[in-house]
Short mmCIF file of C-alpha atoms in Angstrom, two decimals:
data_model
loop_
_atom_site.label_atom_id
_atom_site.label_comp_id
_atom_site.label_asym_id
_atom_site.label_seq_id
_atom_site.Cartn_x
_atom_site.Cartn_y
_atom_site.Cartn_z
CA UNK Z 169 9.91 9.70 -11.30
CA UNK Z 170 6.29 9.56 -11.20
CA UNK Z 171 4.66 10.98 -8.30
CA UNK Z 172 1.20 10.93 -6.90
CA UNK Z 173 0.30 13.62 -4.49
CA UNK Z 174 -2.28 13.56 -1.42
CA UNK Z 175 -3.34 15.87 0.56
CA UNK Z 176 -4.45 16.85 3.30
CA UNK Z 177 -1.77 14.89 5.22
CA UNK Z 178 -3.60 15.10 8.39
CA UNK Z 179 -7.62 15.97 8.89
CA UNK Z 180 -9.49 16.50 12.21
CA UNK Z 181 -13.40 16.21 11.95
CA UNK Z 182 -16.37 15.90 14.28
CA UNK Z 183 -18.10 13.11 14.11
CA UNK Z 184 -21.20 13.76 11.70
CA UNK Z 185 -18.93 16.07 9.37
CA UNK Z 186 -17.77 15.66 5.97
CA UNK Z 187 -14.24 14.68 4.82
CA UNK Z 188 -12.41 14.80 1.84
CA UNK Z 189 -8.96 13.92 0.66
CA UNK Z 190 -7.92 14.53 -3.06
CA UNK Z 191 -4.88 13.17 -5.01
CA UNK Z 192 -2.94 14.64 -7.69
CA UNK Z 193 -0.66 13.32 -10.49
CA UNK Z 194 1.08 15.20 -12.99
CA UNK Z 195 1.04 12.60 -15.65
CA UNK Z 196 -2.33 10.70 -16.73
CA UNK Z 197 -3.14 7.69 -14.65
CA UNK Z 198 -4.19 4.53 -16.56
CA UNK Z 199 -6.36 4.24 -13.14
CA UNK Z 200 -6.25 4.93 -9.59
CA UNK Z 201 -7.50 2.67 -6.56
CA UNK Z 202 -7.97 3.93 -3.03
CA UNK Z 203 -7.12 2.00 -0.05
CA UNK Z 204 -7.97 2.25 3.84
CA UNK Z 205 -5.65 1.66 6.93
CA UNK Z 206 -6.53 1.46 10.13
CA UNK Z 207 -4.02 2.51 13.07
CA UNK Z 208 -1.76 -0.91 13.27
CA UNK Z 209 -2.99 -2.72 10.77
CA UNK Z 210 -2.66 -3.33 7.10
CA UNK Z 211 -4.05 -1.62 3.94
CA UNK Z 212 -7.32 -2.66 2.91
CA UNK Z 213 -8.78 -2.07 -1.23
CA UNK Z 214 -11.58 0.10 -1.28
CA UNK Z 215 -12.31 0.85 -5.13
CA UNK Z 216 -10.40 0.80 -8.45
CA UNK Z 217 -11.46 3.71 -11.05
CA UNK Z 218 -10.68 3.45 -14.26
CA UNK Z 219 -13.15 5.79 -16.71
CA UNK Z 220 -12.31 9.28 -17.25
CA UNK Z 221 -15.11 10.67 -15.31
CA UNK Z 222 -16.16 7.76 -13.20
CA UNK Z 223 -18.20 8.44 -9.98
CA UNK Z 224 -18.69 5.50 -7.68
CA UNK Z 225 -20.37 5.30 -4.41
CA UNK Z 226 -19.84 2.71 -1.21
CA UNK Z 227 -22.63 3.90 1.42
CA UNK Z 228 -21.24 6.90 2.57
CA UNK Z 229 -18.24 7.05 0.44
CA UNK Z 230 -18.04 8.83 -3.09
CA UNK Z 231 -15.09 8.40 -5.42
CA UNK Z 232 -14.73 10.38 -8.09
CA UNK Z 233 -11.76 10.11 -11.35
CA UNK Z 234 -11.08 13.56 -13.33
CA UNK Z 235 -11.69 13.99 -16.27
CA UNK Z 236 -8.43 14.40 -17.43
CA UNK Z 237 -7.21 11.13 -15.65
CA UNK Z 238 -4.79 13.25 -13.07
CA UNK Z 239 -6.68 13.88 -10.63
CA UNK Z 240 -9.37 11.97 -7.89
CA UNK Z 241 -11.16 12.48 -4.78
CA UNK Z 242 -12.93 10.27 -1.79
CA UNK Z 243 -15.32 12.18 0.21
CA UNK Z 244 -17.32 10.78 3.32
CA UNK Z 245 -20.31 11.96 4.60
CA UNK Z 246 -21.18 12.37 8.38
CA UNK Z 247 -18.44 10.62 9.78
CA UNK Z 248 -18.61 7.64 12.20
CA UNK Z 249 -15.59 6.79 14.81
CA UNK Z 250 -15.42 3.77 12.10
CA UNK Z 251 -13.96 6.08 9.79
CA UNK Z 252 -10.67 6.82 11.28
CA UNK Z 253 -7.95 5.58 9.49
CA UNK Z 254 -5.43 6.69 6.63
CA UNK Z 255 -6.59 6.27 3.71
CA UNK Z 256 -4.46 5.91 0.35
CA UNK Z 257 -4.82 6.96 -3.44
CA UNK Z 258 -2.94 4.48 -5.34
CA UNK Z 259 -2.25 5.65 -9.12
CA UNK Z 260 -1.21 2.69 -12.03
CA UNK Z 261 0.36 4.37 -14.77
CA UNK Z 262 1.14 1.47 -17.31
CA UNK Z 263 -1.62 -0.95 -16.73
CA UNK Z 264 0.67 -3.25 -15.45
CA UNK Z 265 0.05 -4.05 -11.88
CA UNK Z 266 3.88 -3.35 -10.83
CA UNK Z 267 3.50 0.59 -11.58
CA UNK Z 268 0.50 1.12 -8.59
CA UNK Z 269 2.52 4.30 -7.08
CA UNK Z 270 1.09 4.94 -3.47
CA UNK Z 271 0.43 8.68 -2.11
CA UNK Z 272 1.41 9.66 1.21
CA UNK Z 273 -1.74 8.95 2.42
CA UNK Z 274 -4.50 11.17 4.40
CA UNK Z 275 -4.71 10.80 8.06
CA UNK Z 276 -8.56 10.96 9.46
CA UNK Z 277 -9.27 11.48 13.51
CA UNK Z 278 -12.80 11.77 13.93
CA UNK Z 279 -13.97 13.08 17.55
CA UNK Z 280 -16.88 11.85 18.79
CA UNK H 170 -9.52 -18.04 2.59
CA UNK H 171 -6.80 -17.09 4.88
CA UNK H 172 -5.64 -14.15 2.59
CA UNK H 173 -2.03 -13.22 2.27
CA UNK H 174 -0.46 -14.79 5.29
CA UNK H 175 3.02 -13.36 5.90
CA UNK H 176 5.71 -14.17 8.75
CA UNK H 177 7.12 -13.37 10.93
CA UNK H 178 4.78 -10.99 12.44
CA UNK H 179 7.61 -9.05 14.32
CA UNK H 180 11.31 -9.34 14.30
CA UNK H 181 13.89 -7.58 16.58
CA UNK H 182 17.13 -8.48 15.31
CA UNK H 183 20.97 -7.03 15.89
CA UNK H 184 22.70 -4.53 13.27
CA UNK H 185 24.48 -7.24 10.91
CA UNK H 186 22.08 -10.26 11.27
CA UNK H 187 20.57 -11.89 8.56
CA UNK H 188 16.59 -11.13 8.37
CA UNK H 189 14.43 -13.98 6.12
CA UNK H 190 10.51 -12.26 6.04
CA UNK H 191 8.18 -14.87 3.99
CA UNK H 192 4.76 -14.62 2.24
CA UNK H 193 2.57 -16.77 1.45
CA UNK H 194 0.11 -15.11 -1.49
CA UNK H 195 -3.94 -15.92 -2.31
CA UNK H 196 -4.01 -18.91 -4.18
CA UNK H 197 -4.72 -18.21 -7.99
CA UNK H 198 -3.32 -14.74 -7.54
CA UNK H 199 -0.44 -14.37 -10.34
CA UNK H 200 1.28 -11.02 -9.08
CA UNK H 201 3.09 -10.60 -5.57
CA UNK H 202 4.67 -7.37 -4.50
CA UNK H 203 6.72 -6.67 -1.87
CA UNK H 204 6.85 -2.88 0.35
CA UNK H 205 8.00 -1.12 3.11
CA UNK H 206 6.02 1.03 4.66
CA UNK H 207 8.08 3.90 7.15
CA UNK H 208 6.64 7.14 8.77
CA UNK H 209 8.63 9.41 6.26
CA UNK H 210 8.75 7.49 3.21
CA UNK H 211 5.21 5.86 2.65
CA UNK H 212 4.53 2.80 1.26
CA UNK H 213 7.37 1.98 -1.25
CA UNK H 214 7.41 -1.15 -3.67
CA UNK H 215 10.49 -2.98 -3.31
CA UNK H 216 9.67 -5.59 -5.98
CA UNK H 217 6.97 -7.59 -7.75
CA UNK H 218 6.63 -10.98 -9.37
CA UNK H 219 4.42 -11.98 -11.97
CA UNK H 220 3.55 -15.72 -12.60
CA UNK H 221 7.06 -16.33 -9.80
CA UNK H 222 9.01 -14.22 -12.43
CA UNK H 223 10.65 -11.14 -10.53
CA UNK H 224 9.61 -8.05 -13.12
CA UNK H 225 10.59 -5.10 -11.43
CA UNK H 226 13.18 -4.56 -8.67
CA UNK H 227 14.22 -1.03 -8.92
CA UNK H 228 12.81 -0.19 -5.59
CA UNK H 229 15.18 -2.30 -3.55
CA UNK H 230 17.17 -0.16 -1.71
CA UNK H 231 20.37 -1.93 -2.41
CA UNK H 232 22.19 -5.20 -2.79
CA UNK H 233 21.68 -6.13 0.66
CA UNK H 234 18.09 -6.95 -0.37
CA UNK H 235 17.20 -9.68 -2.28
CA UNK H 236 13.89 -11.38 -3.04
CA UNK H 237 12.66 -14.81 -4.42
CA UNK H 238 9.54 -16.44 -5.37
CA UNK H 239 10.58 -20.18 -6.01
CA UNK H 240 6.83 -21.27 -6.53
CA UNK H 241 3.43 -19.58 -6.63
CA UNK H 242 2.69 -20.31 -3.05
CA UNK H 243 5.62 -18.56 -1.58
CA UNK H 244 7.94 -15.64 -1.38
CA UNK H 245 11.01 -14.48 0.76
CA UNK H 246 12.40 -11.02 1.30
CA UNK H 247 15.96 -11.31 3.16
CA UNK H 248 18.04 -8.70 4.53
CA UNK H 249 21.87 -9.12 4.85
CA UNK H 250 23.14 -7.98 6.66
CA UNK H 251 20.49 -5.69 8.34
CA UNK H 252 21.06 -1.98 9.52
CA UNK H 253 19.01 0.35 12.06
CA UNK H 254 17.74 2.00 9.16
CA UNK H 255 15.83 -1.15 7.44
CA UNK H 256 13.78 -0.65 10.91
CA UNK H 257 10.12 -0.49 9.20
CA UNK H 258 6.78 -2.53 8.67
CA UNK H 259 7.29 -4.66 5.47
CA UNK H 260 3.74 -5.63 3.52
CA UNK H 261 3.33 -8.48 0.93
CA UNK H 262 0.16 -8.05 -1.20
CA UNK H 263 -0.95 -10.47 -3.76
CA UNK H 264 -3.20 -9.94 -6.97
CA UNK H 265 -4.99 -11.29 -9.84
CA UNK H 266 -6.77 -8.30 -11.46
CA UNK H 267 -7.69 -4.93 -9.90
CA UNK H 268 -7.02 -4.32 -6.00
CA UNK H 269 -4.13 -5.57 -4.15
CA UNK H 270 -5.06 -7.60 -0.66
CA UNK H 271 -1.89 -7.15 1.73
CA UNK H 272 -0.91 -9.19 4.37
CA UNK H 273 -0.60 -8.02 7.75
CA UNK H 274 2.81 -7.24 7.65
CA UNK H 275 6.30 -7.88 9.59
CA UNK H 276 7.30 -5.32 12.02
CA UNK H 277 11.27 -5.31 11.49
CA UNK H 278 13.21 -3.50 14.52
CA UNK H 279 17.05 -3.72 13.77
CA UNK H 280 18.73 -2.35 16.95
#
Protein backbone atom coordinates (compact mmCIF):
# COMPACT_ATOMS: atom_id res chain seq x y z
CA UNK A 1 0.00 0.00 0.00
CA UNK A 2 1.04 3.47 -0.07
CA UNK A 3 3.63 4.47 2.25
CA UNK A 4 5.05 7.72 3.40
CA UNK A 5 8.45 7.64 4.95
CA UNK A 6 10.04 10.01 7.76
CA UNK A 7 13.01 10.22 8.98
CA UNK A 8 15.00 10.87 11.29
CA UNK A 9 12.90 8.89 13.82
CA UNK A 10 14.53 10.46 16.71
CA UNK A 11 16.72 13.97 16.72
CA UNK A 12 18.69 15.47 19.67
CA UNK A 13 19.58 19.28 19.27
CA UNK A 14 20.87 22.12 21.42
CA UNK A 15 18.83 24.65 21.90
CA UNK A 16 19.73 27.45 19.24
CA UNK A 17 20.48 24.65 16.51
CA UNK A 18 18.82 23.79 13.41
CA UNK A 19 16.51 20.79 12.77
CA UNK A 20 15.23 19.12 9.98
CA UNK A 21 13.02 16.16 9.29
CA UNK A 22 12.24 15.11 5.60
CA UNK A 23 9.52 12.71 4.26
CA UNK A 24 9.51 10.49 1.41
CA UNK A 25 6.83 8.84 -0.80
CA UNK A 26 7.32 6.67 -3.61
CA UNK A 27 4.23 7.63 -5.47
CA UNK A 28 3.27 11.46 -6.19
CA UNK A 29 1.36 13.11 -3.43
CA UNK A 30 -1.72 15.17 -4.47
CA UNK A 31 -0.36 17.21 -1.23
CA UNK A 32 1.20 16.77 2.00
CA UNK A 33 0.36 18.58 5.45
CA UNK A 34 2.63 18.51 8.48
CA UNK A 35 1.41 18.22 11.91
CA UNK A 36 2.97 18.82 15.54
CA UNK A 37 2.55 16.71 18.80
CA UNK A 38 3.51 17.50 21.88
CA UNK A 39 4.48 14.70 24.56
CA UNK A 40 0.73 13.64 25.81
CA UNK A 41 -1.22 15.45 23.83
CA UNK A 42 -2.88 15.45 20.48
CA UNK A 43 -1.75 16.33 16.90
CA UNK A 44 -1.95 19.79 16.00
CA UNK A 45 -2.08 21.12 11.78
CA UNK A 46 0.75 23.09 10.99
CA UNK A 47 0.61 23.67 7.04
CA UNK A 48 -0.94 21.98 3.97
CA UNK A 49 1.32 22.14 0.63
CA UNK A 50 -0.03 21.60 -2.34
CA UNK A 51 2.20 23.27 -5.47
CA UNK A 52 4.97 21.39 -6.88
CA UNK A 53 7.63 23.53 -5.55
CA UNK A 54 5.90 25.38 -2.80
CA UNK A 55 8.04 26.99 0.00
CA UNK A 56 6.14 28.32 2.98
CA UNK A 57 7.38 29.87 6.07
CA UNK A 58 5.73 30.09 9.88
CA UNK A 59 8.41 32.27 11.92
CA UNK A 60 11.02 29.97 12.30
CA UNK A 61 9.63 27.14 10.39
CA UNK A 62 10.22 26.50 6.52
CA UNK A 63 8.26 23.91 4.58
CA UNK A 64 9.22 23.04 1.49
CA UNK A 65 7.16 20.41 -1.40
CA UNK A 66 9.54 18.73 -4.19
CA UNK A 67 9.32 19.27 -7.17
CA UNK A 68 8.36 16.09 -8.21
CA UNK A 69 5.48 15.91 -5.54
CA UNK A 70 7.36 12.86 -3.50
CA UNK A 71 9.19 14.37 -1.43
CA UNK A 72 9.04 17.44 1.56
CA UNK A 73 10.92 18.88 4.32
CA UNK A 74 10.28 21.16 7.68
CA UNK A 75 13.32 22.75 8.95
CA UNK A 76 13.52 24.99 12.21
CA UNK A 77 15.87 27.42 12.95
CA UNK A 78 17.56 27.99 16.42
CA UNK A 79 15.50 25.90 18.40
CA UNK A 80 13.50 26.93 21.51
CA UNK A 81 12.48 24.26 24.43
CA UNK A 82 8.94 25.13 22.64
CA UNK A 83 9.96 23.09 19.88
CA UNK A 84 10.01 19.69 21.31
CA UNK A 85 7.53 17.56 20.07
CA UNK A 86 6.98 14.91 17.17
CA UNK A 87 6.16 16.24 14.41
CA UNK A 88 4.25 14.44 11.40
CA UNK A 89 4.28 14.57 7.45
CA UNK A 90 0.91 13.65 6.40
CA UNK A 91 0.73 12.73 2.49
CA UNK A 92 -3.08 12.78 0.55
CA UNK A 93 -2.79 10.85 -2.45
CA UNK A 94 -6.37 11.11 -4.06
CA UNK A 95 -7.55 14.48 -3.01
CA UNK A 96 -10.01 13.00 -1.03
CA UNK A 97 -9.57 13.73 2.57
CA UNK A 98 -9.84 9.84 3.61
CA UNK A 99 -6.35 8.97 1.81
CA UNK A 100 -4.11 11.55 4.37
CA UNK A 101 -1.44 8.58 5.09
CA UNK A 102 0.58 9.62 8.30
CA UNK A 103 4.56 9.01 8.57
CA UNK A 104 6.05 7.67 11.55
CA UNK A 105 6.73 10.84 12.72
CA UNK A 106 10.15 12.68 13.87
CA UNK A 107 10.87 12.88 17.48
CA UNK A 108 12.61 16.44 18.56
CA UNK A 109 14.42 16.82 22.27
CA UNK A 110 15.90 20.06 22.40
CA UNK A 111 18.44 20.63 25.46
CA UNK A 112 18.58 23.75 26.81
CA UNK B 1 -15.33 26.77 19.71
CA UNK B 2 -14.70 23.81 21.80
CA UNK B 3 -13.02 21.86 18.88
CA UNK B 4 -13.39 18.14 18.53
CA UNK B 5 -14.49 17.06 21.94
CA UNK B 6 -14.11 13.29 22.34
CA UNK B 7 -14.91 10.90 25.46
CA UNK B 8 -14.02 9.25 27.42
CA UNK B 9 -10.72 10.66 28.10
CA UNK B 10 -9.33 7.30 29.55
CA UNK B 11 -10.76 3.88 29.81
CA UNK B 12 -9.34 0.81 31.69
CA UNK B 13 -11.53 -1.94 30.89
CA UNK B 14 -11.25 -6.05 31.27
CA UNK B 15 -10.24 -8.41 28.18
CA UNK B 16 -13.90 -9.15 26.75
CA UNK B 17 -15.80 -5.93 27.76
CA UNK B 18 -17.55 -3.90 25.51
CA UNK B 19 -15.66 -0.36 24.90
CA UNK B 20 -18.19 2.66 23.38
CA UNK B 21 -15.42 5.83 22.62
CA UNK B 22 -17.62 8.93 21.21
CA UNK B 23 -16.80 12.15 19.27
CA UNK B 24 -18.28 14.94 18.96
CA UNK B 25 -16.81 16.84 15.55
CA UNK B 26 -16.50 20.96 14.74
CA UNK B 27 -19.70 22.03 13.74
CA UNK B 28 -19.89 22.61 9.85
CA UNK B 29 -17.05 20.17 9.43
CA UNK B 30 -18.38 17.41 6.80
CA UNK B 31 -15.53 14.68 7.22
CA UNK B 32 -14.75 12.71 10.58
CA UNK B 33 -12.02 10.16 10.83
CA UNK B 34 -11.30 7.91 13.29
CA UNK B 35 -7.30 6.52 14.41
CA UNK B 36 -5.30 4.78 16.66
CA UNK B 37 -2.30 5.92 17.46
CA UNK B 38 0.35 2.98 19.19
CA UNK B 39 4.18 3.27 19.80
CA UNK B 40 4.94 0.74 16.89
CA UNK B 41 2.32 1.33 14.48
CA UNK B 42 1.80 5.22 14.18
CA UNK B 43 -1.15 6.88 13.63
CA UNK B 44 -3.47 4.53 11.60
CA UNK B 45 -6.99 5.57 10.12
CA UNK B 46 -9.53 3.21 11.13
CA UNK B 47 -12.37 4.91 9.22
CA UNK B 48 -13.83 8.15 7.90
CA UNK B 49 -17.25 9.60 7.24
CA UNK B 50 -18.17 12.10 4.87
CA UNK B 51 -21.48 14.13 5.23
CA UNK B 52 -22.37 10.91 8.29
CA UNK B 53 -21.78 8.47 5.30
CA UNK B 54 -18.97 5.88 6.39
CA UNK B 55 -16.54 5.97 3.01
CA UNK B 56 -13.70 4.05 3.90
CA UNK B 57 -13.27 1.34 6.55
CA UNK B 58 -10.46 -0.77 5.42
CA UNK B 59 -8.34 0.21 8.31
CA UNK B 60 -10.45 -1.44 10.99
CA UNK B 61 -8.62 -4.07 12.29
CA UNK B 62 -11.42 -6.52 12.28
CA UNK B 63 -15.07 -7.19 12.90
CA UNK B 64 -14.82 -6.52 16.44
CA UNK B 65 -14.72 -2.83 15.46
CA UNK B 66 -17.44 -1.05 14.31
CA UNK B 67 -18.15 2.65 13.84
CA UNK B 68 -21.27 4.95 13.37
CA UNK B 69 -22.03 8.45 12.71
CA UNK B 70 -25.93 8.67 13.16
CA UNK B 71 -25.89 12.59 12.74
CA UNK B 72 -23.32 15.28 12.00
CA UNK B 73 -22.77 16.10 15.60
CA UNK B 74 -21.70 12.72 16.70
CA UNK B 75 -19.71 9.59 16.24
CA UNK B 76 -19.04 6.24 18.17
CA UNK B 77 -16.17 3.81 17.83
CA UNK B 78 -17.05 0.46 19.90
CA UNK B 79 -14.95 -2.39 20.64
CA UNK B 80 -16.46 -5.89 21.28
CA UNK B 81 -15.32 -7.52 22.78
CA UNK B 82 -11.94 -5.78 23.63
CA UNK B 83 -8.42 -7.54 23.80
CA UNK B 84 -4.97 -6.42 25.50
CA UNK B 85 -3.86 -5.64 22.19
CA UNK B 86 -6.60 -2.77 21.27
CA UNK B 87 -4.56 -1.10 24.36
CA UNK B 88 -3.73 2.37 22.46
CA UNK B 89 -4.68 6.20 22.31
CA UNK B 90 -7.65 6.50 19.84
CA UNK B 91 -7.95 10.24 18.02
CA UNK B 92 -11.13 11.61 16.28
CA UNK B 93 -10.33 14.54 13.93
CA UNK B 94 -12.87 16.45 12.05
CA UNK B 95 -12.56 18.51 8.69
CA UNK B 96 -14.02 20.73 6.19
CA UNK B 97 -11.18 21.52 3.73
CA UNK B 98 -7.41 21.28 4.27
CA UNK B 99 -5.99 20.32 7.90
CA UNK B 100 -7.53 17.92 10.18
CA UNK B 101 -8.12 19.33 14.02
CA UNK B 102 -8.06 16.11 16.38
CA UNK B 103 -9.50 15.74 19.53
CA UNK B 104 -7.62 14.96 22.48
CA UNK B 105 -8.00 11.49 22.37
CA UNK B 106 -9.15 8.33 24.61
CA UNK B 107 -6.47 6.48 26.32
CA UNK B 108 -7.85 2.73 26.03
CA UNK B 109 -5.99 0.23 28.57
CA UNK B 110 -7.59 -3.32 28.13
CA UNK B 111 -6.01 -5.45 30.91
Amino acid sequence: GQQVMQIPQYQHVQEGEDFTTYCNSSTTLSNIQWYKQRPGGHPVFLIQLVKSGEVKKQKRLTFQFGEAKKNSSLHITATQTTDVGTYFCAGNYGGSQGNLIFGKGTKLSVKP
Amino acid sequence: DAGVIQSPRHEVTEMGQEVTLRCKPISGHNSLFWYRQTMMRGLELLIYFNNNVPIDDSGMPEDRFSAKMPNASFSTLKIQPSEPRDSAVYFCASSLRGGYTFGSGTRLTVV
